[in-house]
Each structure stands twice: as structure tokens, then as C-alpha cells.
Coordinates of C-alpha atoms in Angstrom, one line a residue:
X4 CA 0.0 0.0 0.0
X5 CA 1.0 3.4 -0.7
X6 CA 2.0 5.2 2.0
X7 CA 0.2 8.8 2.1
X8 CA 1.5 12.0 4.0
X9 CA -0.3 15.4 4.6
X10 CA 2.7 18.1 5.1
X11 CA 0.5 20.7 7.3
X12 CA 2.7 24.0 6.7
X13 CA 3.9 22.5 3.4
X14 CA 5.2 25.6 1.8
X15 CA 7.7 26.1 4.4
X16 CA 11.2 26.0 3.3
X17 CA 12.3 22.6 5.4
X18 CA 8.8 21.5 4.4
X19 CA 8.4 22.0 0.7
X20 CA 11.9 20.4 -0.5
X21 CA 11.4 17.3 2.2
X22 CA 7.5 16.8 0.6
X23 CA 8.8 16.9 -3.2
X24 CA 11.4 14.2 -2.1
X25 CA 8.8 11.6 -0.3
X26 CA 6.4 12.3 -3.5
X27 CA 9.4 12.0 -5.7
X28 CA 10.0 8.6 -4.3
X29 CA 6.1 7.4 -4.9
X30 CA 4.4 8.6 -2.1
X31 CA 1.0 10.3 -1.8
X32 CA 1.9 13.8 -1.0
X33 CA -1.3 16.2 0.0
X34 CA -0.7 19.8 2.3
X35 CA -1.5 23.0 3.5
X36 CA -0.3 26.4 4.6
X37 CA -1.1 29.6 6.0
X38 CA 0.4 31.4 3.3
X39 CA -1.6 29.6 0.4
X40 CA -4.6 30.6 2.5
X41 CA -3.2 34.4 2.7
X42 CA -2.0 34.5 -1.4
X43 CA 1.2 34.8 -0.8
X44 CA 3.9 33.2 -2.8
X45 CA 1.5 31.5 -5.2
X46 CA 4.1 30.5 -7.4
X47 CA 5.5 28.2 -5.2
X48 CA 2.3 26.5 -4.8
X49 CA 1.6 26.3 -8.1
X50 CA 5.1 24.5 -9.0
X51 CA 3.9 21.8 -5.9
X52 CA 0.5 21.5 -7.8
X53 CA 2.3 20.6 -10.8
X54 CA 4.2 18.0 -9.3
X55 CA 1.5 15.9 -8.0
X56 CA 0.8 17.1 -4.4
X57 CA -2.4 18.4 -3.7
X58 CA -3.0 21.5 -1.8
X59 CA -6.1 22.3 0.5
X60 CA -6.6 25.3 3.0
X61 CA -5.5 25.4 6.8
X62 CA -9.0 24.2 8.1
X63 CA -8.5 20.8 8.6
X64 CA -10.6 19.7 5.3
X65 CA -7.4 17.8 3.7
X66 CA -6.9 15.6 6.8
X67 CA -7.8 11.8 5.5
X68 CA -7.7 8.9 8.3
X69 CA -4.7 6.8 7.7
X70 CA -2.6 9.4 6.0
X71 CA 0.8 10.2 8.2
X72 CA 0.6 14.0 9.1
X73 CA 3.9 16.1 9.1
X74 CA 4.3 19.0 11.3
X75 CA 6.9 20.8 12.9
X76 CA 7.3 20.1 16.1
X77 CA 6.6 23.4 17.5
X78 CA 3.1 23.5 16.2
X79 CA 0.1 24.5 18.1
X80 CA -2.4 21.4 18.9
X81 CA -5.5 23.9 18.3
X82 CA -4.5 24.4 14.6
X83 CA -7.1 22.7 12.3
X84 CA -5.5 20.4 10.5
X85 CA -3.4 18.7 13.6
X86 CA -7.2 18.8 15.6
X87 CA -8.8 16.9 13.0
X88 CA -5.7 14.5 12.8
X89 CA -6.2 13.8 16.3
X90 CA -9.5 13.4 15.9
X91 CA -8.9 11.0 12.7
X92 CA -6.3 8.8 15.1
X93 CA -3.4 10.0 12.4
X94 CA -0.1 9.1 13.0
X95 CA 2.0 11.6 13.9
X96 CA 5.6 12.9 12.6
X97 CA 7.9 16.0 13.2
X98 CA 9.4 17.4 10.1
X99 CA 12.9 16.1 11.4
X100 CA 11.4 12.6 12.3
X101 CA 10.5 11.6 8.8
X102 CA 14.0 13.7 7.2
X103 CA 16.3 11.4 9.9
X104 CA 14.6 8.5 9.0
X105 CA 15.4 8.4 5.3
X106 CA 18.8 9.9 5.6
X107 CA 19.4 7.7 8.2
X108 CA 18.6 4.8 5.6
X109 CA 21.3 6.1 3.0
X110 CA 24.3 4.2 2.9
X111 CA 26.5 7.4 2.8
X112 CA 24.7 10.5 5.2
X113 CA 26.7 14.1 4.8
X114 CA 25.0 15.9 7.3
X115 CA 25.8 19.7 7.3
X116 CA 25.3 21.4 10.5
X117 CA 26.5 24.6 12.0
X118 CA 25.3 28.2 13.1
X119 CA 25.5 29.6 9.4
X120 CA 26.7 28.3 5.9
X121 CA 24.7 25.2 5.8
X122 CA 22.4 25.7 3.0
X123 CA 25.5 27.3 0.6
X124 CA 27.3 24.0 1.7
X125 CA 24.7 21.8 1.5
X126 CA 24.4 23.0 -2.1
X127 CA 28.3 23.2 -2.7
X128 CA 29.1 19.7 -1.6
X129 CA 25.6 18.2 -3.6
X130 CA 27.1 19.8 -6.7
X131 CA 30.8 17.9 -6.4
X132 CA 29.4 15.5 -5.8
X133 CA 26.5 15.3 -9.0
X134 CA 28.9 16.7 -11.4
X135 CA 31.3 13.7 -10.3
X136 CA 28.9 11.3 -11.1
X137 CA 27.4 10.4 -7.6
X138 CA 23.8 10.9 -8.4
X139 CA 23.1 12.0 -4.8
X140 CA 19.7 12.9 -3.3
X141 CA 19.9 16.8 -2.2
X142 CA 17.7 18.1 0.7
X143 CA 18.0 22.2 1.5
X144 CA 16.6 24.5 3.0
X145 CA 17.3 27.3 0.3
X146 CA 16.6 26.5 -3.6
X147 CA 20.1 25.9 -4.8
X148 CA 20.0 28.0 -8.8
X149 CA 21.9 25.1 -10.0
X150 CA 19.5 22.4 -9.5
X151 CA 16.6 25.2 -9.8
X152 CA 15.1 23.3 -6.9
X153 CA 15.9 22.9 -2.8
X154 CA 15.1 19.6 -3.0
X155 CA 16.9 16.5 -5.6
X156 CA 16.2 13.0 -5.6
X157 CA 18.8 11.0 -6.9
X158 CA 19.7 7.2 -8.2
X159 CA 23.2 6.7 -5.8
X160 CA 24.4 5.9 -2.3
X161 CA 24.8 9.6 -1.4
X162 CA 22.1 11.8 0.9
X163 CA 22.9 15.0 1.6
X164 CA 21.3 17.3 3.9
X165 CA 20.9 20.0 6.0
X166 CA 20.5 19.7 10.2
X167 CA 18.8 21.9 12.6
X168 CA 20.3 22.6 16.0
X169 CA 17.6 25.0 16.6
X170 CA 14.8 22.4 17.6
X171 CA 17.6 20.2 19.1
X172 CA 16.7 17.8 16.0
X173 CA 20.5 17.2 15.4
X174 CA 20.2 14.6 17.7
X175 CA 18.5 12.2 15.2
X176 CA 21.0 11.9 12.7
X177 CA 23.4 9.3 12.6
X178 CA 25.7 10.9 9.4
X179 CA 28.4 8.8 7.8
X180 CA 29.9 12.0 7.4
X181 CA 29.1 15.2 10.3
X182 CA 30.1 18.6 9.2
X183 CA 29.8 21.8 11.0
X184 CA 30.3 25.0 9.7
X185 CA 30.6 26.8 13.0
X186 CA 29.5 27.2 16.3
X187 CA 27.7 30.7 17.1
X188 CA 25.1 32.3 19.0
X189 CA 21.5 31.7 17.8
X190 CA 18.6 29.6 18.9
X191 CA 20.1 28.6 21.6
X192 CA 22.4 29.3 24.4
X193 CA 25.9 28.2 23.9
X194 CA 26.0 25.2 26.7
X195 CA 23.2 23.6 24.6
X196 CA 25.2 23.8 21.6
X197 CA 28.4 22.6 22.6
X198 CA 26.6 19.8 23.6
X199 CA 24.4 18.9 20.7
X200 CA 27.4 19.6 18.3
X201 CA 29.5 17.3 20.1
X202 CA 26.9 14.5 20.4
X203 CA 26.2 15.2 16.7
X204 CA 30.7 14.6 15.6
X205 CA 30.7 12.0 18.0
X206 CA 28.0 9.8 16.1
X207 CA 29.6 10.3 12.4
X208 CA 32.4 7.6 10.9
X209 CA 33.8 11.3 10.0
X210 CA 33.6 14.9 10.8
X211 CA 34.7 17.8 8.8
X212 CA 34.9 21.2 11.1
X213 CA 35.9 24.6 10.4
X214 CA 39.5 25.1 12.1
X215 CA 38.8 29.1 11.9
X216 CA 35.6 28.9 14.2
X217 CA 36.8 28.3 18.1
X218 CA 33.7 26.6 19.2
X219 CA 33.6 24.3 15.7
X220 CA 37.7 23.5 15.9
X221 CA 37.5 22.3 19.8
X222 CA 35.4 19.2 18.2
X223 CA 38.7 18.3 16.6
X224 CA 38.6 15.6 13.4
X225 CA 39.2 16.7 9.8
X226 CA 39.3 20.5 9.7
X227 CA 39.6 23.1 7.1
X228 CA 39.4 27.1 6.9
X229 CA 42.6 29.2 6.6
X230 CA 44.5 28.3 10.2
X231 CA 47.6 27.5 9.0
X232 CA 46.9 24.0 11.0
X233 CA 43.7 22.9 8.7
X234 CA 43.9 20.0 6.8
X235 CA 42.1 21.6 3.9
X236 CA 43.8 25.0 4.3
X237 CA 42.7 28.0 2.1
X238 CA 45.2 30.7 1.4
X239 CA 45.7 34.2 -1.2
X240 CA 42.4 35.3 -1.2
X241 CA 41.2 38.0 -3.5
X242 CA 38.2 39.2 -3.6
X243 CA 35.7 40.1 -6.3
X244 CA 32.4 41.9 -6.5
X245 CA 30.6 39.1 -8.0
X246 CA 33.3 36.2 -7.2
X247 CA 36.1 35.1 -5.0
X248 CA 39.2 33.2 -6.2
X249 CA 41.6 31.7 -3.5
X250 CA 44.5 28.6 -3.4
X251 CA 43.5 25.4 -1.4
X252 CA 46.3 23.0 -0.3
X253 CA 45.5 19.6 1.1
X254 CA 47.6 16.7 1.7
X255 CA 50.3 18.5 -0.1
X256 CA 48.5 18.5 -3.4
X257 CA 47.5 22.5 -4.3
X258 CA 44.1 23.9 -6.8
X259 CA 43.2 27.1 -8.1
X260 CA 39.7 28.0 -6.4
X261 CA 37.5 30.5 -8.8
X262 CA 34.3 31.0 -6.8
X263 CA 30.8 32.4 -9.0
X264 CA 29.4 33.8 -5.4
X265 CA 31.4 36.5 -3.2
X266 CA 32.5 36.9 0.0
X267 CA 35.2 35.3 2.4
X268 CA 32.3 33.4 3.8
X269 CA 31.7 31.7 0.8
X270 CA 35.5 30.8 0.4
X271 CA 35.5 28.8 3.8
X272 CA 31.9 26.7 2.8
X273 CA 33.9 25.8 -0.3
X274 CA 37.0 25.1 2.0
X275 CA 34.1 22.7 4.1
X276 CA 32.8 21.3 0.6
X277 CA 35.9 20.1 -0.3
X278 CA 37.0 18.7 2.8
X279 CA 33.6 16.3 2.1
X280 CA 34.2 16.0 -1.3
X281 CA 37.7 13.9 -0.3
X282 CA 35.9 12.4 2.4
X283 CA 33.9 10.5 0.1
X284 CA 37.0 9.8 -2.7
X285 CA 36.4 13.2 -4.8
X286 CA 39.3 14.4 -6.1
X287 CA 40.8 17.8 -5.0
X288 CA 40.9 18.3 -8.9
X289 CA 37.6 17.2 -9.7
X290 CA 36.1 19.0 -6.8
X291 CA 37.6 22.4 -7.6
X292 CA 36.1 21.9 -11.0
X293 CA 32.7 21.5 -10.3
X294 CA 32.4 24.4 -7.9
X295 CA 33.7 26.6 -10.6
X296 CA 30.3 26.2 -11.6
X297 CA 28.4 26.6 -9.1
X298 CA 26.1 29.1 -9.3
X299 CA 24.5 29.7 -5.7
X300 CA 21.5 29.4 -3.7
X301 CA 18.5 31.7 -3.3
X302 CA 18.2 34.7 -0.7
X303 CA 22.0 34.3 -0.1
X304 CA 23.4 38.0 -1.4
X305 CA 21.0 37.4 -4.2
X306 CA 21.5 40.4 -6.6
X307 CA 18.2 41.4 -7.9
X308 CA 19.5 43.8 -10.4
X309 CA 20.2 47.5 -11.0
X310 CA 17.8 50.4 -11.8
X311 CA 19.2 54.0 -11.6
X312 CA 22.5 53.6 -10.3
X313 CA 20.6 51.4 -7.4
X314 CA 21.3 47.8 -6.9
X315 CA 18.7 45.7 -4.8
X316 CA 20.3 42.5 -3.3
X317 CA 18.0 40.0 -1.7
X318 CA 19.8 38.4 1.7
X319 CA 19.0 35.9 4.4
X320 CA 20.9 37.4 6.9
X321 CA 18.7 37.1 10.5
X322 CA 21.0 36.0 12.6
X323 CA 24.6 37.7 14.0
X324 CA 27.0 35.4 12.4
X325 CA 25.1 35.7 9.1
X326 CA 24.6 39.7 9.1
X327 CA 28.2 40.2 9.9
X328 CA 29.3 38.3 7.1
X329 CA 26.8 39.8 4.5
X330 CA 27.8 43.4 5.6
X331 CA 31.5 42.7 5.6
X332 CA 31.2 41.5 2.0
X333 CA 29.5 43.8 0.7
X334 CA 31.7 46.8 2.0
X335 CA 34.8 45.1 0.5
X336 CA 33.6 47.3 -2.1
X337 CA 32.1 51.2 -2.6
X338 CA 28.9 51.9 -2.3
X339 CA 26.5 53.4 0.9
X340 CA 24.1 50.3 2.5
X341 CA 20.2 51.1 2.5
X342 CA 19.4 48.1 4.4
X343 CA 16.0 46.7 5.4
X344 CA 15.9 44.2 8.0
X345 CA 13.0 41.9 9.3
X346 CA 13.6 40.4 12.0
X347 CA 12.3 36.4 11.8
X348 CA 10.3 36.5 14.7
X349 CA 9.3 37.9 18.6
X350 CA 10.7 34.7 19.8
X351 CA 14.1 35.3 18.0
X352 CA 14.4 39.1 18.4
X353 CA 13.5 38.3 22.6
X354 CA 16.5 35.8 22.7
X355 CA 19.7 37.2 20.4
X356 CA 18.5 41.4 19.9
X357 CA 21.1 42.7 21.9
X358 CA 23.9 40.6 20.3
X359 CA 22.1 41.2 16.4
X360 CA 22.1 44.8 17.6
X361 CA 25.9 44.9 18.1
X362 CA 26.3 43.2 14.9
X363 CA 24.5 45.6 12.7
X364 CA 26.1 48.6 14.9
X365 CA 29.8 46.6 14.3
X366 CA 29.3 46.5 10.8
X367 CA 27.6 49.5 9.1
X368 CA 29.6 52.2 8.1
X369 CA 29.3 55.6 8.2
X370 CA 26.2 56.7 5.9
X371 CA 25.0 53.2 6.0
X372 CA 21.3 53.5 6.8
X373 CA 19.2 50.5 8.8
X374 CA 15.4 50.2 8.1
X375 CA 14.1 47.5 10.7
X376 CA 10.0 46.4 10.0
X377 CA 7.9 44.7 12.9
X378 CA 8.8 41.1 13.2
X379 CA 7.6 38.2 10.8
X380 CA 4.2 37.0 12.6
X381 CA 1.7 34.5 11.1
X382 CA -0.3 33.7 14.0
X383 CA 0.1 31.7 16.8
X384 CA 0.7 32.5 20.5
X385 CA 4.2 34.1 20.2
X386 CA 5.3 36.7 23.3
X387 CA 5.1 40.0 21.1
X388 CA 6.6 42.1 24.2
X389 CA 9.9 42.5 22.6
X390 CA 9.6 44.5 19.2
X391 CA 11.5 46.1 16.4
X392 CA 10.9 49.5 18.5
X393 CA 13.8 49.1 21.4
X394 CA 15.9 46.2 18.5
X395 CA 16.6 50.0 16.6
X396 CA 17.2 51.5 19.9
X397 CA 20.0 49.4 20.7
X398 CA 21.4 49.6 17.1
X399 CA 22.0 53.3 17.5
X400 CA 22.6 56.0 15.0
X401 CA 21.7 55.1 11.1
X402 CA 18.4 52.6 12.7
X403 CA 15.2 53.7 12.4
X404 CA 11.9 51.8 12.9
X405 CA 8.8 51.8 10.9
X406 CA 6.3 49.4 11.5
X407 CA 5.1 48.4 8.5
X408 CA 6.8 47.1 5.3
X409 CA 5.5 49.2 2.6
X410 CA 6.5 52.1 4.6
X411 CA 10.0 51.0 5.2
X412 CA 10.2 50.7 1.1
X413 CA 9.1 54.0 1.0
X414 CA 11.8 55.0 2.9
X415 CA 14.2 53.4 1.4
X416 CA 13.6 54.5 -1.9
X417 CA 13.7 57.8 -0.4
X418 CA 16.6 57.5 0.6
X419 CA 18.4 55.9 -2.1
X420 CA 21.0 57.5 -4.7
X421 CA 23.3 56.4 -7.4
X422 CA 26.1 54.2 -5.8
X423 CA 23.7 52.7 -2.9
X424 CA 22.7 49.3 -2.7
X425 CA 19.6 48.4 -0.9
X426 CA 19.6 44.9 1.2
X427 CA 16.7 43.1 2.2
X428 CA 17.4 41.4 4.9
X429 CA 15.6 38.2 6.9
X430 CA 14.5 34.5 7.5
X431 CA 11.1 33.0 7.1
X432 CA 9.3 35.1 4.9
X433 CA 9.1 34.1 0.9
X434 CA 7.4 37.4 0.3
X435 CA 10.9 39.2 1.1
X436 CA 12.3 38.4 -2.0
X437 CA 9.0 39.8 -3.9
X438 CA 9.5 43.1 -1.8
X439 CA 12.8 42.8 -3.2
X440 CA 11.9 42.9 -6.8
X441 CA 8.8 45.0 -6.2
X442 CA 11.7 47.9 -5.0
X443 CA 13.4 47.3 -8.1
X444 CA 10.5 47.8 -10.6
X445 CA 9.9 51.1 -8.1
X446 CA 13.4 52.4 -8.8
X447 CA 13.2 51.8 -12.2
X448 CA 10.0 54.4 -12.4
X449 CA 11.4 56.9 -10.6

């Protein structure tokens, strides 16, 4: 019998990629989510449509007896569809659950954990790795442009994938091959992290850790990064605006890295992607190869394009690991910073403001402007004590608060000149990227 699943917040980005695997591999796939309901992102919904899985609204209509329902594991028991699943005696799974359990079932598990980088990597290592002839099954949390999709089901031995530390589903994963990227402040304190990420290296045949990141290095094994200790050691760096090219030595053997995304960020995940890459018998040569192709992932200092003088890049910086490294990239080069920054939620903002604060303030530069909207909020229960109001506060001078999104994009195109780039900034929110483009098309009226 055909096993069916009902993904209740399907459009998601852990959600969508992990449903258009289990349908790729014969399932019966069948969801909902707030933001079909809302008409947001109806592209998105429409690609799912087209590949089989059928779509109903948040009300609890789409809920069949003996169908296995798919939530996150933070969802609220007085949501429709997870009433009328406990109504209907469904069996239950988190999103993690049913993820660990088929990458737990591949013969060779890269699992890619860490503060920041995972989805660039995640994407990095699944392109070695296809272009070598692996035929691996992909799943990210970010569409990678390369594979046009987040998600890639594949014929061979290899599954790659993203792991959350934030929900403490790390724990599940029992990875032929553990990598982490770093080790920084986000979700949760740093105790709990140290320990999951330990647990996490502990479990793997190998581990691959970045020797430039304190916290990551201390868990030892297979390192890379640019210490002059790392195994897969980086080294001559120069930068471009759209590109980065560096030299990468390993077991005496040297390449010629020419990178297609910028930023010394992106040098280090493709540091990490090689370092897996020779974990699984990829050459250094053949590795090097394929990631001068390799084109990038969505909402990761996404250029949107140019109108007036006025470039609009699209970013998923929300956290203060990841703004510090899309602001340091981006003033490698001229140009003032009209950012807008949307913080991914109360919960978020409550737990890591002060230290996302001090990165913004660390990292802007003089006439470097900082537009901050009201959190993302979809419903729910959330604490909404803590807002954007006192998160500008503590940023200091260049942050200003406006409430509401069209008004921040009125302000920023206010503000903007020849020579500025405007950033959009934050996490869980498609409709970022269309406010993006929707800035763009405004710029080019003006």
C-alpha cells in the first residue's frame, strides 16, 4: 500500500523540499499552509500542484484517516488540521522525524550542521558530488540555482542534507559523514550547543569542522578554513564583486579555487565542501572543478538587479553570524548600504537582539542606513513584548523603525541614490524576495 502523507505547513522552506522528495520517491503527498490561504507566494504553490501534491486550506478539510501527518514540532495542537488529525487517530511525525529517518537509511549521510553556511554548503558539496557522477539525493533549505530546486532526488548511495540545532533535531541523525560549519550564538544558548554539536561529531564515521571557528575546531577531526593547521587549508584570497578566487592545499597536493558567489564566507563553505568532497574519494581536482560552476543558492546576497544607479540584493541574513558576514562582504567594495531588516520573529528578536544589535552597529559604516519592520508574525501565541521599537534603539545611530513594510520601502527609496545598494534582509518570509523585486521595478520608475 502506498503510503500517504499530509505536510501541514507545506510551503515552508524545510517543508516543501522534504515533501517533493517523499512524493518523488512514490508517495502520496497532499498539504496546507497559512500562506496559500493568505495568497502569498502563489508560485510556489503552483510548482507543488504541478508535481503531483495536492493543496487544501489550513482548516482541517485535507486531513484523511490513515494518512501520516507532518508537522513541525513546534506546532500548536489547536491548529485545524493537527485537531482533525487527532480526531482522525493519524499518526504523527515531526518534520525532522521523517528527514532522519530516510537519511538515516542512505548508505553514505553528509549531514551539514553549524550556526551559518549550511544551506550554501549543502548545495556546494551536492554539486561535487553530482557533477562527479554520484547521483546524490539533495535536501536544503534554500533553492540551490543550480539544480533550480531545494530539494533532488537522486539514483546513488549519497544523501545530503541539512541539520537543525535550533529544535535540538540534530540529535537524530546518525551521518556517515558530520560537518559543521561553526559554532555561534542563535537559537540557543551556547552550553546547549556545545553539547548537541559534540553528540552530533561523536555519532559520524567522520567529521569535517571549520578550524577558523573556536567553538567548531574544539570538536577536533578533519578540519579546514585558513589556520595555517587545517587540513584543507585556504590561502591568497582575492576578492571580487561578483566572485572570489583563492589557493586550497590539502595533503600536499595544491588547486586554483574561482568561486561564481562573493565573500570570504563563501571561500570557507567551499573550504568545508571540499574537505567532504575527499571524504567520500572526490578528487581535489575534480572537486575544484565543479564548484567553478556553481552558481548559488537563493536569498544568499541574491543580486536582484540595477535600476538608476541602485542595486537591490536579496539576503538571508537574521542571525549575527550571518549579518556580519553579508555586511563585511558587501563593504569590500564602494557603495552606501540602505538596508531593510526583518527580524524572523518575537521569539528570536527576545533571545539574540542585543547581540544582532551589536552586529548591525559593528558592521555598518558611516552613511549606512538601517530600516528595521515589525517582526515576521503569522499567528500563533508568540510573546510579542519584545519588538523592532527598542531592537533599533540598541542599534543606534543610522536605525530607524517603521512598523510596516510598505512604509519601510518607501523610505528606502527615499533615501536611495546612485552608488547605494539596498539589502533586504531576513528568514522565514518568501514574500521578502518579492519586496525585493517589487523595490526594483519602483526604482526603475522613478
Amino acid at each position: 500500500m502506498t503510503e500517504s502523507y499530509f505536510f501541514c505547513g507545506i510551503g515552508g522552506s524545510g517543508m516543501l523540499p522534504l515533501a517533493e522528495i517523499v512524493r518523488a520517491r512514490g508517495a502520496e503527498v497532499a498539504g496546507s499552509d497559512r500562506a496559500l490561504d493568505q495568497g502569498r507566494t502563489p508560485a510556489k504553490f503552483d510548482a507543488l500542484r504541478a508535481k503531483g501534491i495536492a493543496l487544501f486550506p489550513q482548516d482541517g478539510s485535507g486531513v484523511r484517516a490513515g494518512q501520516i501527518v507532518v508537522a513541525s514540532a513546534a506546532i500548536e495542537e489547536t491548529v485545524p488540521d493537527i485537531a482533525a488529525a487527532t480526531r482522525l487517530g493519524c499518526e504523527r511525525m515531526t518534520r525532522a522525524e521523517l528527514l532522519a529517518g530516510l537519511f538515516n537509511a542512505a548508505r553514505i549521510g553528509i549531514a551539514v550542521g553549524g550556526t551559518s553556511g549550511k544551506s550554501t554548503v549543502t548545495g556546494m558539496v551536492g554539486w561535487i558530488l553530482a557533477q562527479s557522477g554520484c547521483d546524490p539525493t539533495i535536501m536544503n533549505g534554500a533553492v540551490m540555482k543550480n539544480f533550480g530546486s531545494g530539494a533532488v532526488v537522486g539514483g546513488g548511495d549519497a544523501f545530503i542534507s541539512e541539520v537543525d540545532e535550533s529544535d535540538g533535531s540534530i540529535a537524530l541523525y546518525r551521518p556517515a559523514i558530520a560537518m559543521v560549519t561553526n559554532v555561534a550564538l542563535d537559537h540557543k544558548s551556547m552550553d546547549e550547543l556545545r553539547a548537541l554539536f559534540a553528540a552530533f561529531v561523536a555519532r559520524a564515521r567522520v567529521a569535517v569542522v571549520n578550524a577558523d571557528n573556536a567553538e567548531s575546531a574544539s570538536l577536533s577531526w578533519n578540519t579546514y578554513g585558513f589556520a595555517p593547521e587545517a587540513d584543507v587549508r585556504g590561502s591568497n584570497v582575492v576578492e571580487a564583486p561578483d566572485g572570489i578566487a583563492f589557493e586550497v592545499t590539502a595533503d600536499g597536493e595544491s588547486a586554483h579555487v574561482a568561486l561564481r558567489v562573493p565573500g570570504h564566507h563563501n571561500a570557507s563553505n567551499a573550504l568545508a565542501a571540499i574537505a567532504a568532497a575527499r571524504a567520500v574519494g572526490i578528487s581535489l581536482g575534480e572537486a575544484v572543478a565543479a564548484l567553478s560552476t556553481y552558481t548559488g543558492t537563493n536569498r544568499r546576497l541574491d543580486i536582484i538587479g540595477t535600476a538608476n544607479g541602485v542595486t537591490v540584493i536579496d539576503d538571508f541574513g537574521h542571525n549575527p553570524d550571518k549579518v556580519a558576514a553579508t555586511l563585511r562582504t558587501l563593504h569590500a567594495f564602494p557603495g552606501r548600504l540602505l538596508i531593510f531588516f526583518q527580524p524572523h520573529g518575537y521569539g528570536p528578536l527576545a533571545k539574540m537582539g542585543r547581540e544582532l544589535a551589536e552586529s548591525f552597529a559593528a558592521n555598518m559604516r558611516d552613511g549606512d542606513r538601517l530600516i528595521v519592520s515589525d517582526p515576521a508574525y503569522f499567528g500563533g501565541t508568540t510573546d510579542r513584548s519584545v519588538g523592532s521599537d527598542a531592537f533599533a534603539a540598541m542599534v543606534g545611530a543610522g536605525a530607524e523603525h517603521i512598523s510596516a513594510r510598505d512604509e519601510c520601502g518607501k523610505r528606502l527609496l527615499e533615501l536611495a541614490a546612485p552608488g547605494d545598494r539596498i539589502v533586504v534582509m531576513g528568514a522565514r518570509d518568501d514574500t521578502l524576495t518579492l519586496f525585493a523585486g517589487e523595490l526594483l521595478e519602483r526604482l526603475g520608475r522613478a
